Amino acid sequence: MNSVDPVIQLCGVRKSYRRGTSVTDVLCGVDFTVHKGECVFVAGPSGCGKSTLLSIIGAMLSADAGSTKVLGCDLATASAAELSRFRLTTIGFVFQRFQLIRGLSVIDNVCVPMTIVGRKRKDARSTAGQLLDVLGIGDKRDESPANLSMGQCQRVAIARALANDPELILADEPTASLDAASGLNVVQILRELAKQMNRTVVVITHDSRIFPYADRICRLENGVFKSAPPDVPVSSSCCIDTMSASVLDGF
């Protein structure tokens, strides 16, 4: 991928679901472009197609029509094996309900993606420990996820998403299960990943409290993007209290 090419470029993407003879159109010709280092929020009411859009970008779901290119990969023509490898090595996923494995410790949860790609256990645990330290929960590395707060669980999920050093982070309603303070802290972290580590971040949300942290807000309704109002400016106070930019820079 050329450095000036968009990280995400969707053109005319359509997706429908069939149930018996009933057809529900979810995405109706979506165009969506995101560039490297952007932190973009996709907002809209429940059922408008936000999570379907994210699943297509993340190569977990195929579009019925349209062009889907992510990090230079044409998702429509890639094989299942190629898509699996692509997801594992170039995309980090952050889920609403964390999806942590309760039978594993915090650090071993973060190690899972690295183990799958064949990294040695010692190396994987070293990287996982560094990530947990950066995210302010290094002291919880040997705990079970069951003993953590929801905010701490989401930090573990972010560490796991970063484990294989992905270029793209996709977060599906990352603040929905969190209280206000924890939710704001998590989205601050995601924004810093874009700005300090030059990652590209796409956040699916309907949480208006976090809108000031976006570079752009794209509003999806009835399967299409609506004309958006002027971008919400990022507050000068949008900074992370629990970790410094210099630490992120150094990771």
XYZ file of C-alpha atoms in Angstrom:
251
model
C 0.000 0.000 0.000
C 1.331 3.438 -0.945
C 1.770 5.740 2.064
C -0.739 8.229 0.620
C -3.394 5.623 -0.130
C -6.399 5.493 2.204
C -6.283 2.847 4.907
C -9.981 2.144 4.293
C -11.700 2.725 0.970
C -15.233 1.438 0.507
C -17.234 2.324 -2.588
C -20.882 1.487 -3.145
C -20.934 -1.209 -0.471
C -24.220 -3.063 -0.072
C -25.270 -5.729 2.402
C -28.611 -7.448 2.927
C -29.791 -10.227 5.211
C -32.282 -12.861 4.121
C -34.651 -14.723 6.400
C -36.941 -16.976 4.467
C -38.539 -14.822 1.802
C -37.849 -11.609 3.715
C -34.899 -9.412 2.702
C -33.586 -6.636 4.945
C -31.267 -4.090 3.327
C -28.685 -3.028 5.913
C -26.097 -1.134 3.857
C -27.355 0.598 0.735
C -24.400 1.830 -1.290
C -21.982 3.076 1.386
C -18.890 5.095 0.464
C -16.349 5.394 3.291
C -12.722 6.549 3.251
C -10.341 6.769 6.201
C -6.695 7.864 6.097
C -3.717 6.824 8.185
C -3.633 8.345 11.664
C -7.306 9.337 11.696
C -9.631 8.630 14.605
C -13.061 8.358 12.974
C -16.356 7.660 14.723
C -19.322 6.061 12.970
C -22.492 7.090 14.797
C -26.145 6.318 14.333
C -29.156 4.674 15.955
C -29.276 0.986 16.845
C -29.925 -1.187 13.808
C -28.650 1.340 11.264
C -25.836 -0.924 10.024
C -22.876 0.317 12.082
C -21.716 -3.082 13.311
C -22.279 -4.635 9.894
C -20.070 -1.942 8.378
C -17.352 -2.620 10.947
C -17.542 -6.365 10.300
C -17.031 -5.779 6.580
C -14.061 -3.478 7.203
C -12.627 -6.089 9.567
C -12.926 -8.870 6.962
C -15.335 -10.828 9.146
C -18.280 -10.357 6.786
C -18.380 -10.035 3.013
C -20.255 -7.319 1.175
C -22.920 -8.265 -1.363
C -21.732 -5.579 -3.774
C -19.277 -2.718 -4.005
C -15.529 -2.289 -3.579
C -13.909 -3.063 -0.211
C -10.221 -2.220 0.102
C -8.488 -2.109 3.489
C -4.752 -1.463 3.864
C -4.340 -2.157 0.164
C -6.057 -5.555 0.345
C -9.056 -6.186 -1.881
C -11.262 -8.043 0.587
C -13.637 -9.215 -2.139
C -10.974 -11.235 -3.970
C -8.868 -12.514 -1.047
C -9.153 -16.181 -0.067
C -10.467 -17.282 3.317
C -6.924 -18.120 4.450
C -5.643 -14.726 3.295
C -8.457 -12.942 5.118
C -7.757 -14.885 8.321
C -4.090 -13.907 8.238
C -4.993 -10.331 7.331
C -7.310 -10.000 10.346
C -4.756 -11.485 12.700
C -1.736 -9.433 11.666
C -3.047 -6.059 10.510
C -6.264 -5.363 12.448
C -6.874 -5.065 16.184
C -10.432 -5.537 17.421
C -11.943 -4.015 20.574
C -15.364 -5.386 21.475
C -18.184 -3.977 23.590
C -18.134 -6.923 25.994
C -14.348 -7.390 25.949
C -14.380 -11.090 24.878
C -11.675 -12.002 27.384
C -11.019 -15.651 28.255
C -11.833 -16.011 31.940
C -9.743 -19.156 32.351
C -6.590 -17.232 31.433
C -4.761 -14.543 33.361
C -4.723 -10.961 32.095
C -1.255 -11.305 30.562
C -2.102 -14.633 28.916
C -5.217 -13.057 27.345
C -2.988 -10.432 25.757
C -0.609 -13.162 24.564
C -3.281 -15.091 22.645
C -2.976 -13.255 19.275
C 0.819 -13.451 19.419
C 0.727 -17.162 20.199
C -1.519 -17.783 17.194
C 1.006 -16.167 14.817
C 3.811 -18.268 16.301
C 5.691 -15.910 18.593
C 7.672 -17.553 21.360
C 6.036 -17.504 24.772
C 8.820 -15.490 26.431
C 8.752 -12.847 23.703
C 4.944 -12.688 23.728
C 4.795 -12.262 27.499
C 7.411 -9.511 27.346
C 5.390 -7.574 24.756
C 2.151 -8.177 26.666
C 3.720 -6.908 29.876
C 4.899 -3.723 28.146
C 1.431 -3.095 26.728
C -0.224 -3.599 30.101
C 2.283 -1.215 31.693
C 1.599 1.450 29.052
C -2.135 1.087 29.630
C -1.743 1.477 33.382
C -2.680 -2.048 34.474
C 0.669 -3.776 34.641
C 0.003 -4.625 38.283
C -3.003 -6.716 37.188
C -1.105 -8.997 34.801
C -1.513 -12.145 36.883
C -5.126 -11.517 37.839
C -8.147 -13.261 36.357
C -10.355 -10.974 34.222
C -13.167 -11.868 36.636
C -11.389 -9.826 39.321
C -11.140 -6.640 37.228
C -13.475 -3.708 36.839
C -15.144 -3.206 33.463
C -12.833 -0.314 32.685
C -9.799 -2.462 33.446
C -11.195 -5.274 31.283
C -11.520 -2.893 28.362
C -7.889 -1.832 28.815
C -6.880 -5.493 28.661
C -8.922 -5.805 25.475
C -7.088 -2.808 23.992
C -3.731 -4.340 24.941
C -4.755 -7.571 23.224
C -5.858 -5.602 20.144
C -2.373 -4.062 19.956
C -0.496 -7.320 20.524
C 0.468 -7.941 16.896
C 1.204 -4.264 16.229
C -1.756 -3.714 13.856
C -2.071 -0.681 11.627
C -5.839 -0.483 12.065
C -7.894 -0.586 15.283
C -11.642 -1.288 15.037
C -13.717 -0.672 18.162
C -17.389 -1.669 18.369
C -19.217 0.340 21.058
C -16.148 0.312 23.348
C -17.795 2.530 25.991
C -21.257 0.943 26.038
C -20.584 -1.317 29.048
C -18.646 1.310 31.009
C -19.496 4.106 33.409
C -18.903 7.665 32.248
C -15.404 8.077 33.685
C -14.153 4.696 32.447
C -15.709 5.239 29.036
C -14.013 8.595 28.557
C -10.692 7.136 29.653
C -10.955 4.292 27.138
C -11.758 6.599 24.228
C -8.895 8.877 25.260
C -6.603 5.870 24.932
C -7.962 5.054 21.485
C -7.420 8.630 20.344
C -3.855 8.619 21.621
C -3.187 5.427 19.657
C -4.059 7.357 16.509
C -2.129 10.485 17.378
C 0.930 9.190 19.229
C 1.378 5.785 17.567
C 0.031 6.779 14.119
C -2.542 4.021 14.096
C -5.841 4.373 12.275
C -8.846 4.016 14.580
C -12.508 3.514 13.672
C -15.007 3.577 16.539
C -18.637 2.505 16.255
C -20.707 4.388 18.828
C -23.937 6.099 19.712
C -22.393 7.622 22.864
C -22.477 11.389 22.290
C -20.299 11.995 25.362
C -17.229 10.821 23.450
C -17.850 12.733 20.211
C -15.293 15.468 21.019
C -12.505 12.883 20.732
C -13.124 12.160 17.040
C -11.355 13.702 14.079
C -14.534 13.075 12.094
C -18.004 11.797 12.900
C -19.785 9.952 10.097
C -23.499 9.457 10.693
C -25.104 6.296 9.359
C -28.864 6.084 9.023
C -31.012 3.604 7.095
C -27.931 2.066 5.522
C -26.379 5.250 4.119
C -24.225 8.055 5.442
C -26.073 11.296 6.018
C -24.629 14.707 5.327
C -22.748 15.475 8.509
C -22.614 18.768 10.378
C -19.198 20.411 10.736
C -16.695 18.160 12.486
C -16.867 18.321 16.250
C -13.595 19.935 17.391
C -11.375 17.910 19.672
C -11.216 19.457 23.106
C -7.823 20.747 24.189
C -8.410 18.885 27.438
C -8.603 15.491 25.670
C -5.515 14.013 27.222
C -4.820 10.839 29.128
C -4.225 11.191 32.834
C -2.946 7.675 33.377
C -0.271 7.424 30.689
C 1.943 9.961 29.026
C 2.397 10.626 25.344
C 6.133 10.015 25.757
C 5.465 6.501 26.985
C 3.243 5.811 23.991
C 5.856 7.278 21.683
C 8.477 4.991 23.104
C 6.553 1.769 22.802
